[in-house]
């Protein structure tokens, strides 16, 4: 009769998954419809498609449902799914100027070509509870949309608006735009090896975790850095997705993606070249979904990283390694949760070192705890 | 163990062919430059980063239908993470076998331990690595660490060891002991205890190290020098399991082994016992003892 390895772990995993499912199903509420999550929690789905790096609002909503609303877990679902998909094509660089806008504001200018457009924003809401939403009837809920559509003025708006920074460029106050013809750095196919290009930095930040980016950008705003940004333009809208046609190679519109884009103007720095006029510097941020905090944080960090890439970073927010290696939610969340796994072997090794060191310093023999002595026996 | 599992609609080995190709090329480069950390485009896996995705990607890029896989976590096949990783391999690599016996496996993926049984030339050991770079304790910038590795500049690591001696009369590094490979690069041998470090030296098998989150692959090929950093007058020492009461070595409470790395267990009554950390090895010893017992009884 031979001994068989215990398989306790297998049952434990299965039961843990079951109890997680139970938590979702308990309480007697109606099961969450994926389209309800996608539409009614659109900031949440927007955040998850951005951090997951996969533009699929339906799957993002399913991920949120499966993850019971945990954004890091939901982004992780999208990432894991995405890595199994083939890379079909690479688009050319998109011009945010062609965006079908739902919102655009400028904090730099009162009047901008095309005008300010507040759009959907919670910025000026009084955060007072609307208790009637505790029990919202289906009829009243659907009437909200009908009512709004009914009041809609005739659409005489242009399809797109000029970019505010273009006006500053025309005046010579901003540097020329960087060459967009260079192939973009693909963070899903190439590892970051420092020093990295700005393209790699932008791609990394674009799918970074919102809170991590906010924290590091906030440190810059509070004084660990000196970007002092002014929002030249913040836009939310749909960018046409132009893919090369499989036969002709000509760009064809294959759909559109909701994007938040932010350009910040920062103070000028002394010019390197003699005789050159000083110009403002620019920070750029863009991400999937409607996520203004992320786009603004990214624009600030883009600007602070440019300083760090040009010389010696003085603050963490200017250090490309510090910023880019610590803002990925899926990476950092995974490593954080791994500490919950057993560490018996390494801790055994740690104890051996501590016991050996104590024995050296007290002149006692090594391995100070005999087997027969209970732990509660008070070890010297 | 079970051999038939549905493939869940994913490609064999989960990863697509291009990802596997890139991983294999990176592994070849790692073998050609022993101890050098090859950057690679670590893919997103459905297992969390930090749970062994680096090792898993190497395993999945290497595995074929005729392979037999063993997955170890903390020395055991039955710990939760090992079970989970093994289930994932079974699910996405239909036809492959899994085993708890190190001797039967062609491919072993492990966290924190190298099996007690010496490995053979036809076996590959894949280690999951959280921190690939031993210099990270003295230099946070990867860019500067890269230069230090290139120049073989490990002065600050030596200073750290020396300072340990000054402060504590002991080198305090317990697991992940910095080890020089083939006379040049110093590696972090993953969080294996010092007990396992000598197994890297002039081994028969290939050791591959995968850090998924940090996106690095490195290798200790067979018949390669792997020498832990030590001073001439301070010997490298592995973990000590001597019982101070008797002066003899603690024995495994299950199989009686006195030559294996032991887990220290604390019972309900506060008393401590010891058991083999390598659960597969312990199981084999138990079975051998049981078979010998049966033979004696039959005789």
XYZ file of C-alpha atoms in Angstrom:
679
model
C 0.000 0.000 0.000
C 1.588 3.210 -1.140
C 1.041 6.700 0.134
C -0.842 9.168 -2.043
C -0.121 12.881 -2.156
C -2.796 14.918 -0.407
C -4.742 17.100 -2.796
C -6.216 19.510 -0.279
C -5.407 22.507 -2.412
C -7.640 21.419 -5.244
C -10.761 21.243 -3.097
C -9.880 24.499 -1.384
C -9.627 26.328 -4.710
C -12.929 24.932 -5.945
C -14.746 25.800 -2.748
C -13.232 29.303 -2.642
C -14.608 29.933 -6.139
C -18.009 28.614 -5.075
C -18.272 30.852 -2.041
C -17.282 33.817 -4.200
C -20.136 32.956 -6.542
C -22.447 32.629 -3.564
C -21.587 36.170 -2.437
C -22.610 37.391 -5.875
C -25.903 35.508 -5.837
C -26.974 36.082 -2.250
C -29.377 38.787 -1.142
C -32.124 38.171 -3.655
C -31.356 41.038 -6.049
C -31.847 40.720 -9.789
C -28.729 39.493 -11.650
C -26.760 42.376 -13.166
C -27.335 42.669 -16.888
C -24.068 43.213 -18.734
C -25.545 46.024 -20.842
C -26.757 47.744 -17.672
C -23.209 47.689 -16.265
C -21.800 48.901 -19.589
C -24.240 51.814 -19.900
C -25.088 52.820 -16.338
C -21.597 52.358 -14.901
C -19.933 53.868 -17.971
C -17.162 55.585 -16.024
C -16.327 52.240 -14.499
C -16.324 50.353 -17.806
C -14.361 53.220 -19.361
C -11.741 52.936 -16.663
C -11.482 49.181 -17.125
C -11.088 49.269 -20.920
C -8.358 51.879 -20.449
C -6.468 49.946 -17.786
C -7.070 46.631 -19.523
C -5.774 48.056 -22.800
C -8.575 46.464 -24.795
C -11.424 48.504 -26.245
C -14.373 46.238 -25.648
C -17.060 47.830 -23.472
C -19.158 44.641 -23.466
C -16.313 42.453 -22.222
C -15.311 45.170 -19.763
C -18.829 45.062 -18.346
C -18.726 41.269 -18.157
C -15.333 41.504 -16.442
C -16.766 43.923 -13.895
C -19.679 41.605 -13.265
C -17.401 38.591 -12.821
C -15.001 40.572 -10.644
C -17.879 41.917 -8.525
C -16.828 45.467 -9.334
C -13.106 45.178 -8.567
C -11.520 47.389 -11.244
C -8.040 45.871 -10.995
C -9.444 42.363 -11.370
C -11.667 43.469 -14.254
C -8.748 45.050 -16.129
C -6.837 41.824 -15.501
C -9.598 39.822 -17.261
C -9.281 42.033 -20.330
C -5.480 41.829 -20.354
C -5.489 38.035 -20.081
C -8.052 37.744 -22.859
C -6.269 40.230 -25.050
C -2.981 38.330 -24.919
C -4.658 35.389 -26.670
C -5.802 37.498 -29.636
C -3.807 37.793 -32.839
C -2.338 41.154 -33.841
C -4.183 41.830 -37.103
C -3.104 45.307 -38.056
C -1.493 48.475 -36.802
C -3.210 51.787 -37.392
C -1.482 54.986 -38.380
C -1.197 57.661 -35.724
C -4.594 59.224 -35.125
C -5.191 62.945 -35.062
C -7.315 63.922 -32.083
C -8.524 66.862 -34.154
C -10.838 64.499 -36.036
C -12.620 63.473 -32.863
C -16.445 63.434 -32.770
C -16.705 65.440 -29.586
C -18.988 64.970 -26.631
C -17.034 67.369 -24.424
C -14.155 69.813 -24.779
C -12.938 72.518 -22.466
C -9.933 74.777 -22.206
C -8.663 76.286 -18.968
C -6.088 78.360 -20.833
C -8.458 80.474 -22.900
C -11.906 81.874 -22.291
C -12.686 81.842 -25.985
C -11.482 78.989 -28.122
C -12.196 78.337 -31.794
C -15.407 76.332 -31.818
C -16.250 77.308 -28.242
C -16.188 75.538 -24.916
C -18.485 72.531 -24.674
C -19.246 71.303 -21.190
C -20.811 67.961 -22.157
C -21.447 65.274 -19.548
C -19.435 66.108 -16.445
C -19.994 65.634 -12.743
C -17.642 68.563 -11.990
C -20.372 71.035 -11.064
C -22.783 68.634 -9.436
C -23.728 69.130 -5.833
C -23.005 65.752 -4.346
C -26.374 65.410 -2.696
C -28.086 62.080 -2.556
C -31.126 61.632 -4.729
C -32.882 59.186 -2.510
C -35.569 58.461 -5.069
C -32.931 56.448 -6.914
C -32.930 53.958 -4.057
C -35.990 52.459 -5.716
C -35.959 53.624 -9.281
C -38.840 52.377 -11.400
C -38.156 51.090 -14.885
C -40.684 53.489 -16.435
C -39.296 56.639 -14.799
C -35.773 55.506 -15.631
C -36.506 55.023 -19.315
C -38.446 58.304 -19.449
C -35.185 60.133 -18.578
C -33.605 59.183 -21.883
C -36.776 59.792 -23.908
C -37.172 63.225 -22.371
C -33.597 64.232 -23.103
C -33.751 63.047 -26.699
C -37.058 64.861 -27.189
C -35.546 68.197 -26.148
C -32.562 67.787 -28.436
C -31.996 70.814 -30.664
C -31.459 70.263 -34.352
C -27.886 69.094 -34.881
C -26.139 72.003 -36.525
C -22.814 71.341 -34.818
C -19.728 70.719 -36.943
C -18.231 67.211 -36.887
C -14.968 68.338 -35.359
C -13.268 71.348 -33.872
C -9.782 72.777 -34.327
C -7.280 72.005 -31.577
C -6.420 74.782 -29.173
C -2.707 73.958 -29.277
C -2.705 74.500 -33.033
C -3.516 78.154 -32.415
C -0.577 78.404 -30.004
C 1.638 76.681 -32.541
C 0.561 79.104 -35.253
C 1.756 81.899 -32.971
C 5.081 80.150 -32.413
C 4.516 79.710 -28.673
C 4.728 75.930 -28.810
C 7.349 73.662 -30.358
C 6.509 71.845 -33.602
C 4.693 68.546 -33.076
C 6.944 65.496 -32.849
C 7.244 63.303 -35.899
C 4.310 60.896 -35.824
C 5.663 58.899 -38.752
C 8.033 56.913 -36.498
C 6.499 53.533 -35.629
C 4.943 53.553 -32.194
C 6.601 51.486 -29.470
C 4.446 48.418 -28.805
C 4.487 47.723 -25.058
C 2.629 44.445 -25.587
C 5.393 43.036 -27.777
C 8.568 44.720 -26.535
C 9.782 44.986 -22.957
C 10.683 48.371 -21.540
C 14.472 48.656 -21.510
C 15.628 51.945 -20.088
C 16.188 54.564 -21.358
C 12.874 54.334 -23.200
C 11.354 56.443 -25.959
C 8.539 58.891 -25.275
C 6.297 56.679 -27.361
C 6.914 53.776 -24.963
C 6.251 56.041 -21.996
C 2.970 57.291 -23.460
C 1.780 53.773 -24.259
C 2.619 52.575 -20.747
C 0.785 55.475 -19.150
C -2.203 55.094 -21.433
C -3.050 51.691 -19.961
C -1.787 52.433 -16.459
C -3.952 52.294 -13.377
C -5.760 55.582 -12.825
C -5.098 55.857 -9.091
C -1.391 55.104 -9.397
C -0.935 57.768 -12.045
C -2.980 60.266 -10.081
C -0.839 59.684 -6.979
C 2.446 60.310 -8.775
C 1.060 63.236 -10.799
C -0.383 64.682 -7.580
C 3.065 64.554 -5.970
C 4.253 66.725 -8.855
C 1.352 69.139 -8.427
C 2.029 69.449 -4.687
C 5.662 70.385 -5.061
C 7.719 67.267 -5.790
C 8.143 68.640 -9.298
C 7.352 71.808 -11.159
C 5.161 71.172 -14.193
C 2.619 73.846 -13.194
C 0.259 72.779 -15.952
C -2.484 74.709 -17.669
C -5.059 72.618 -19.455
C -4.906 73.918 -23.012
C -7.599 71.469 -24.014
C -9.383 68.503 -22.555
C -11.517 66.531 -25.000
C -13.775 63.547 -24.733
C -15.110 62.041 -27.896
C -15.113 59.316 -30.465
C -12.048 58.860 -32.653
C -12.618 57.070 -35.953
C -10.694 53.813 -36.034
C -8.876 53.803 -39.352
C -7.504 50.404 -40.337
C -5.536 49.576 -43.467
C -7.772 47.742 -45.934
C -6.588 44.123 -46.240
C -6.389 44.358 -50.046
C -5.616 47.940 -50.939
C -3.826 49.002 -47.747
C -5.833 52.234 -47.825
C -7.146 53.381 -44.419
C -10.804 52.424 -43.943
C -13.028 53.473 -41.055
C -13.798 50.321 -39.074
C -15.655 51.946 -36.180
C -14.870 54.444 -33.493
C -13.477 54.413 -29.965
C -14.313 56.674 -27.039
C -11.192 58.497 -25.960
C -10.234 61.155 -23.420
C -7.407 63.406 -24.504
C -5.622 66.154 -22.618
C -2.968 68.628 -23.620
C -1.322 70.686 -20.915
C 0.886 73.672 -21.525
C 3.735 74.056 -19.061
C 6.185 76.864 -18.466
C 9.073 77.382 -20.785
C 12.616 76.474 -19.896
C 15.854 78.166 -20.951
C 16.605 77.368 -24.580
C 19.640 75.282 -25.395
C 20.370 76.771 -28.773
C 21.696 80.322 -28.863
C 19.326 82.737 -30.550
C 16.306 80.397 -30.342
C 13.190 81.894 -28.837
C 11.809 80.200 -25.726
C 8.598 78.235 -26.207
C 6.094 76.648 -23.866
C 6.439 72.937 -23.271
C 3.613 70.498 -23.799
C 2.372 67.436 -21.984
C 0.059 64.949 -23.639
C -2.321 62.377 -22.241
C -4.837 60.075 -23.905
C -6.678 56.980 -22.812
C -9.630 54.821 -23.745
C -12.986 55.715 -22.254
C -14.147 58.819 -20.435
C -11.486 59.234 -17.757
C -10.435 62.830 -17.269
C -8.391 62.342 -14.109
C -6.256 59.804 -15.926
C -5.783 61.932 -19.050
C -4.783 65.016 -17.025
C -2.444 62.985 -14.767
C -0.874 61.434 -17.830
C -0.341 64.811 -19.499
C 1.382 66.130 -16.369
C 3.560 63.031 -16.091
C 4.404 63.148 -19.800
C 5.704 66.652 -19.265
C 7.600 65.775 -16.065
C 9.118 62.672 -17.701
C 10.351 64.770 -20.611
C 12.373 66.750 -18.063
C 13.676 63.535 -16.512
C 14.576 62.079 -19.907
C 16.477 65.240 -20.859
C 18.613 65.375 -17.732
C 18.732 64.208 -14.178
C 15.348 63.672 -12.577
C 15.030 65.599 -9.320
C 11.777 64.002 -8.212
C 10.149 60.580 -8.513
C 7.561 61.953 -10.958
C 10.404 62.927 -13.310
C 12.135 59.547 -13.213
C 10.960 57.361 -16.121
C 11.924 54.144 -14.331
C 10.157 55.122 -11.155
C 6.985 56.234 -12.903
C 6.677 53.677 -15.689
C 7.540 50.621 -13.609
C 5.085 51.424 -10.828
C 1.877 52.532 -12.512
C 0.650 49.309 -14.071
C -2.322 48.120 -12.054
C -2.276 44.527 -13.259
C 1.437 44.108 -12.504
C 1.371 45.777 -9.109
C -1.892 44.193 -8.020
C -0.596 40.729 -8.876
C 2.589 41.188 -6.937
C 0.776 42.677 -3.980
C -1.624 39.739 -3.758
C 1.192 37.202 -4.166
C 2.271 38.014 -0.620
C -0.794 36.076 0.489
C 0.750 32.888 -0.858
C 2.785 30.683 1.490
C 6.375 31.726 2.098
C 7.325 28.868 4.443
C 10.612 28.060 2.748
C 12.007 31.570 2.612
C 10.752 32.348 6.099
C 12.470 29.176 7.367
C 15.631 30.496 5.774
C 15.074 33.935 7.365
C 14.662 32.319 10.795
C 17.876 30.367 10.279
C 19.735 33.617 9.623
C 18.207 35.387 12.632
C 18.968 32.445 14.926
C 22.526 32.192 13.591
C 23.091 35.928 14.023
C 21.697 35.904 17.571
C 23.817 32.878 18.421
C 26.943 34.677 17.188
C 26.189 37.754 19.193
C 25.306 35.943 22.423
C 27.873 33.180 22.138
C 25.135 30.543 22.316
C 25.161 27.578 19.971
C 23.327 27.934 16.686
C 19.725 26.718 16.249
C 18.514 28.006 19.587
C 15.141 26.264 19.716
C 15.153 22.593 20.709
C 12.324 20.498 19.327
C 10.992 19.628 22.743
C 10.635 23.153 23.934
C 7.202 24.705 23.503
C 7.196 28.107 21.860
C 5.266 29.574 24.754
C 8.166 28.534 26.990
C 9.698 32.000 26.660
C 12.789 31.956 24.507
C 15.687 34.142 25.552
C -2.615 11.940 -12.385
C -5.314 12.894 -14.806
C -4.381 13.185 -18.442
C -7.663 14.090 -20.091
C -8.974 17.633 -19.830
C -10.935 19.794 -22.143
C -8.770 22.418 -23.784
C -11.239 25.232 -22.956
C -11.129 26.535 -26.509
C -7.651 28.003 -26.194
C -4.574 27.173 -28.263
C -2.324 24.352 -27.035
C -0.227 25.931 -24.338
C -2.495 29.021 -24.204
C 0.115 31.268 -25.847
C 0.031 31.911 -29.570
C 2.864 30.615 -31.741
C 4.586 33.963 -32.097
C 4.715 34.435 -28.355
C 6.174 30.940 -27.944
C 8.744 31.633 -30.635
C 9.854 34.815 -28.936
C 10.083 33.031 -25.592
C 12.164 30.214 -27.072
C 14.528 32.673 -28.746
C 14.931 34.527 -25.463
C 15.607 31.240 -23.667
C 18.264 30.326 -26.242
C 19.895 33.691 -25.736
C 19.778 33.182 -21.978
C 21.467 29.794 -22.344
C 24.166 31.306 -24.572
C 24.873 34.043 -22.020
C 24.673 32.200 -18.682
C 23.300 34.450 -15.961
C 22.487 37.340 -18.301
C 18.978 38.736 -17.853
C 17.347 38.719 -21.288
C 14.454 41.182 -21.532
C 11.348 39.735 -23.180
C 7.761 40.807 -23.842
C 6.125 39.002 -20.963
C 2.549 38.183 -21.940
C -0.509 38.667 -19.811
C -1.573 35.354 -18.348
C -4.881 34.545 -16.670
C -2.850 33.983 -13.475
C -1.912 37.102 -11.497
C 1.469 38.693 -12.031
C 3.682 37.573 -9.169
C 2.065 34.141 -8.924
C 4.509 32.539 -11.352
C 3.553 33.918 -14.757
C 7.213 34.095 -15.801
C 7.773 30.426 -15.074
C 4.418 29.544 -16.571
C 5.240 31.253 -19.855
C 8.522 29.355 -20.096
C 6.785 26.087 -19.275
C 4.058 26.698 -21.860
C 6.587 27.663 -24.532
C 8.594 24.483 -23.864
C 5.880 21.920 -23.313
C 4.882 19.354 -25.921
C 2.272 16.588 -25.875
C 4.860 14.000 -24.780
C 6.009 15.970 -21.760
C 5.394 15.121 -18.144
C 5.104 18.158 -15.921
C 5.594 18.636 -12.218
C 4.586 21.882 -10.520
C 6.039 22.781 -7.133
C 5.199 25.622 -4.795
C 7.147 25.891 -1.527
C 8.392 22.367 -2.170
C 4.910 20.877 -2.390
C 2.734 19.727 -5.283
C -0.471 20.089 -3.317
C -0.203 23.726 -2.222
C -2.905 25.951 -3.626
C -0.787 27.840 -6.135
C 0.857 24.671 -7.445
C -2.541 23.045 -7.869
C -3.843 26.071 -9.702
C -0.857 26.318 -12.066
C -0.951 22.572 -12.717
C -4.676 22.732 -13.492
C -4.003 25.531 -15.934
C -1.312 23.475 -17.680
C -3.653 20.451 -17.809
C -6.461 22.604 -19.175
C -4.455 24.260 -21.935
C -2.028 21.436 -22.815
C -4.297 18.435 -23.460
C -2.400 15.159 -23.698
C 0.452 16.101 -21.389
C 0.896 14.214 -18.140
C 1.453 15.648 -14.695
C 3.254 13.964 -11.836
C 4.356 14.621 -8.250
C 7.533 12.571 -8.806
C 10.593 14.601 -9.759
C 12.161 11.544 -11.390
C 9.265 11.125 -13.832
C 8.992 14.743 -14.935
C 10.591 16.108 -18.077
C 9.683 19.647 -17.127
C 9.478 20.951 -13.573
C 8.127 24.366 -12.738
C 8.903 25.476 -9.240
C 8.598 28.247 -6.725
C 11.091 28.467 -3.843
C 12.565 24.954 -4.027
C 14.738 22.716 -6.166
C 13.848 19.036 -5.678
C 16.088 17.096 -3.283
C 16.599 14.344 -5.864
C 19.412 15.337 -8.288
C 18.019 16.186 -11.709
C 19.107 14.578 -14.962
C 20.300 15.898 -18.311
C 16.897 15.207 -19.913
C 15.076 17.387 -17.412
C 14.504 21.144 -17.373
C 13.796 23.038 -14.169
C 11.888 26.299 -14.579
C 12.055 28.653 -11.608
C 9.513 31.387 -10.947
C 11.326 34.582 -10.114
C 9.933 37.627 -8.317
C 13.101 39.756 -8.405
C 15.529 38.795 -11.154
C 18.282 41.218 -10.254
C 20.549 40.667 -7.213
C 21.770 44.264 -7.522
C 18.341 45.685 -6.728
C 19.200 45.663 -3.022
C 22.014 48.139 -3.651
C 20.837 50.022 -6.762
C 17.196 50.848 -7.554
C 17.758 52.047 -11.126
C 17.601 49.308 -13.719
C 19.531 51.404 -16.205
C 22.476 51.727 -13.816
C 22.242 48.058 -12.796
C 22.545 47.038 -16.435
C 25.844 48.902 -16.720
C 27.080 47.358 -13.480
C 26.281 43.848 -14.766
C 27.987 44.589 -18.080
C 31.130 45.749 -16.314
C 30.996 42.902 -13.812
C 30.871 45.606 -11.145
C 29.526 43.894 -8.047
C 31.532 46.002 -5.593
C 28.447 47.347 -3.821
C 27.072 43.847 -3.385
C 30.352 42.804 -1.765
C 30.157 45.871 0.469
C 26.652 44.814 1.528
C 27.969 41.360 2.489
C 30.906 42.941 4.330
C 28.615 45.317 6.231
C 26.552 42.315 7.288
C 29.663 40.790 8.825
C 30.492 44.038 10.617
C 26.974 44.448 12.009
C 25.987 40.863 12.714
C 29.046 38.617 12.377
C 26.876 36.773 9.842
C 25.800 37.222 6.275
C 22.109 37.873 6.710
C 20.939 36.974 3.213
C 18.777 33.939 3.749
C 17.146 32.949 0.492
C 17.945 34.382 -2.982
C 21.681 34.278 -2.248
C 23.674 36.131 -4.965
C 25.494 33.589 -7.090
C 28.097 34.157 -9.792
C 27.477 32.211 -12.975
C 30.299 31.060 -15.268
C 32.639 33.599 -13.701
C 30.750 36.701 -14.829
C 27.127 37.595 -14.170
C 25.816 37.428 -10.635
C 22.225 36.209 -10.499
C 19.441 36.168 -8.012
C 18.781 32.414 -7.975
C 15.089 33.123 -7.227
C 13.872 32.798 -3.633
C 15.348 29.341 -3.129
C 16.932 28.770 0.290
C 20.726 28.670 0.498
C 20.232 24.894 0.824
C 19.385 24.723 -2.872
C 22.087 27.038 -4.230
C 24.829 24.353 -4.515
C 22.487 22.347 -6.775
C 22.968 24.969 -9.495
C 26.727 24.320 -9.670
C 27.867 22.012 -12.489
C 24.412 20.482 -12.683
C 23.277 17.915 -15.221
C 19.996 19.716 -15.975
C 19.161 23.091 -17.464
C 17.864 25.724 -15.049
C 15.688 28.435 -16.558
C 14.491 31.467 -14.630
C 11.419 33.437 -15.661
C 10.352 36.764 -14.140
C 6.978 37.618 -15.659
C 6.297 40.921 -13.938
C 9.863 42.144 -14.349
C 10.001 40.737 -17.904
C 13.378 38.952 -17.736
C 14.622 35.451 -18.566
C 17.975 34.002 -17.494
C 19.551 30.596 -17.342
C 22.113 28.408 -15.661
C 22.972 25.833 -18.330
C 24.229 22.331 -17.443
C 27.886 21.916 -16.468
C 28.220 25.599 -15.598
C 29.896 27.101 -12.549
C 27.474 28.636 -10.054
C 29.374 30.015 -7.083
C 27.712 31.908 -4.229
C 29.509 35.158 -3.337
C 31.561 34.554 -0.205
C 34.717 35.845 1.427
C 37.790 33.611 1.667
C 37.505 33.461 5.443
C 33.713 33.243 5.688
C 32.356 30.012 4.328
C 29.017 29.842 2.516
C 26.666 27.943 4.796
C 23.353 26.326 4.098
C 20.493 26.300 6.591
C 21.297 24.407 9.782
C 18.819 21.868 11.149
C 20.849 20.646 14.125
C 18.871 20.004 17.286
C 20.757 21.923 20.011
C 19.407 19.553 22.652
C 20.926 16.429 21.131
C 23.503 17.811 18.732
C 21.922 15.619 16.073
C 20.016 16.739 13.051
C 16.243 17.056 13.218
C 14.497 14.284 11.308
C 11.405 14.488 9.151
C 8.431 13.482 11.296
C 6.887 11.604 8.376
C 9.671 9.807 6.518
C 12.514 10.164 8.992
C 14.893 11.818 6.527
C 17.856 13.600 8.089
C 19.302 14.890 4.837
C 16.569 17.148 3.465
C 15.473 20.770 3.831
C 12.861 20.819 6.585
C 9.714 22.825 7.214
C 9.275 23.760 10.830
C 5.750 23.007 12.017
C 4.244 24.295 15.207
C 1.602 22.052 16.721
C -1.531 22.919 18.648
C 0.414 22.451 21.884
C 3.123 24.869 20.766
C 5.663 22.080 20.204
C 7.593 22.109 17.004
C 8.193 19.242 14.652
C 9.899 19.060 11.297
C 8.855 17.697 7.932
C 10.477 17.442 4.537
C 9.830 20.591 2.538
C 10.048 18.572 -0.693
C 6.711 16.769 -0.440
C 7.259 14.601 -3.526
C 10.583 13.347 -2.220
C 9.070 12.609 1.184
C 6.239 10.679 -0.479
C 8.704 8.569 -2.461
C 10.618 7.726 0.695
C 7.404 6.746 2.460
C 6.393 4.518 -0.437
C 9.833 2.883 -0.556
C 9.642 2.198 3.204
C 6.133 0.841 2.818
C 7.178 -1.440 -0.058
C 10.137 -2.745 1.982
C 7.770 -3.394 4.887
C 5.392 -5.326 2.600
C 8.305 -7.415 1.273
C 9.410 -8.266 4.814
C 5.872 -9.210 5.811
C 5.449 -11.367 2.703
C 8.747 -13.156 3.395
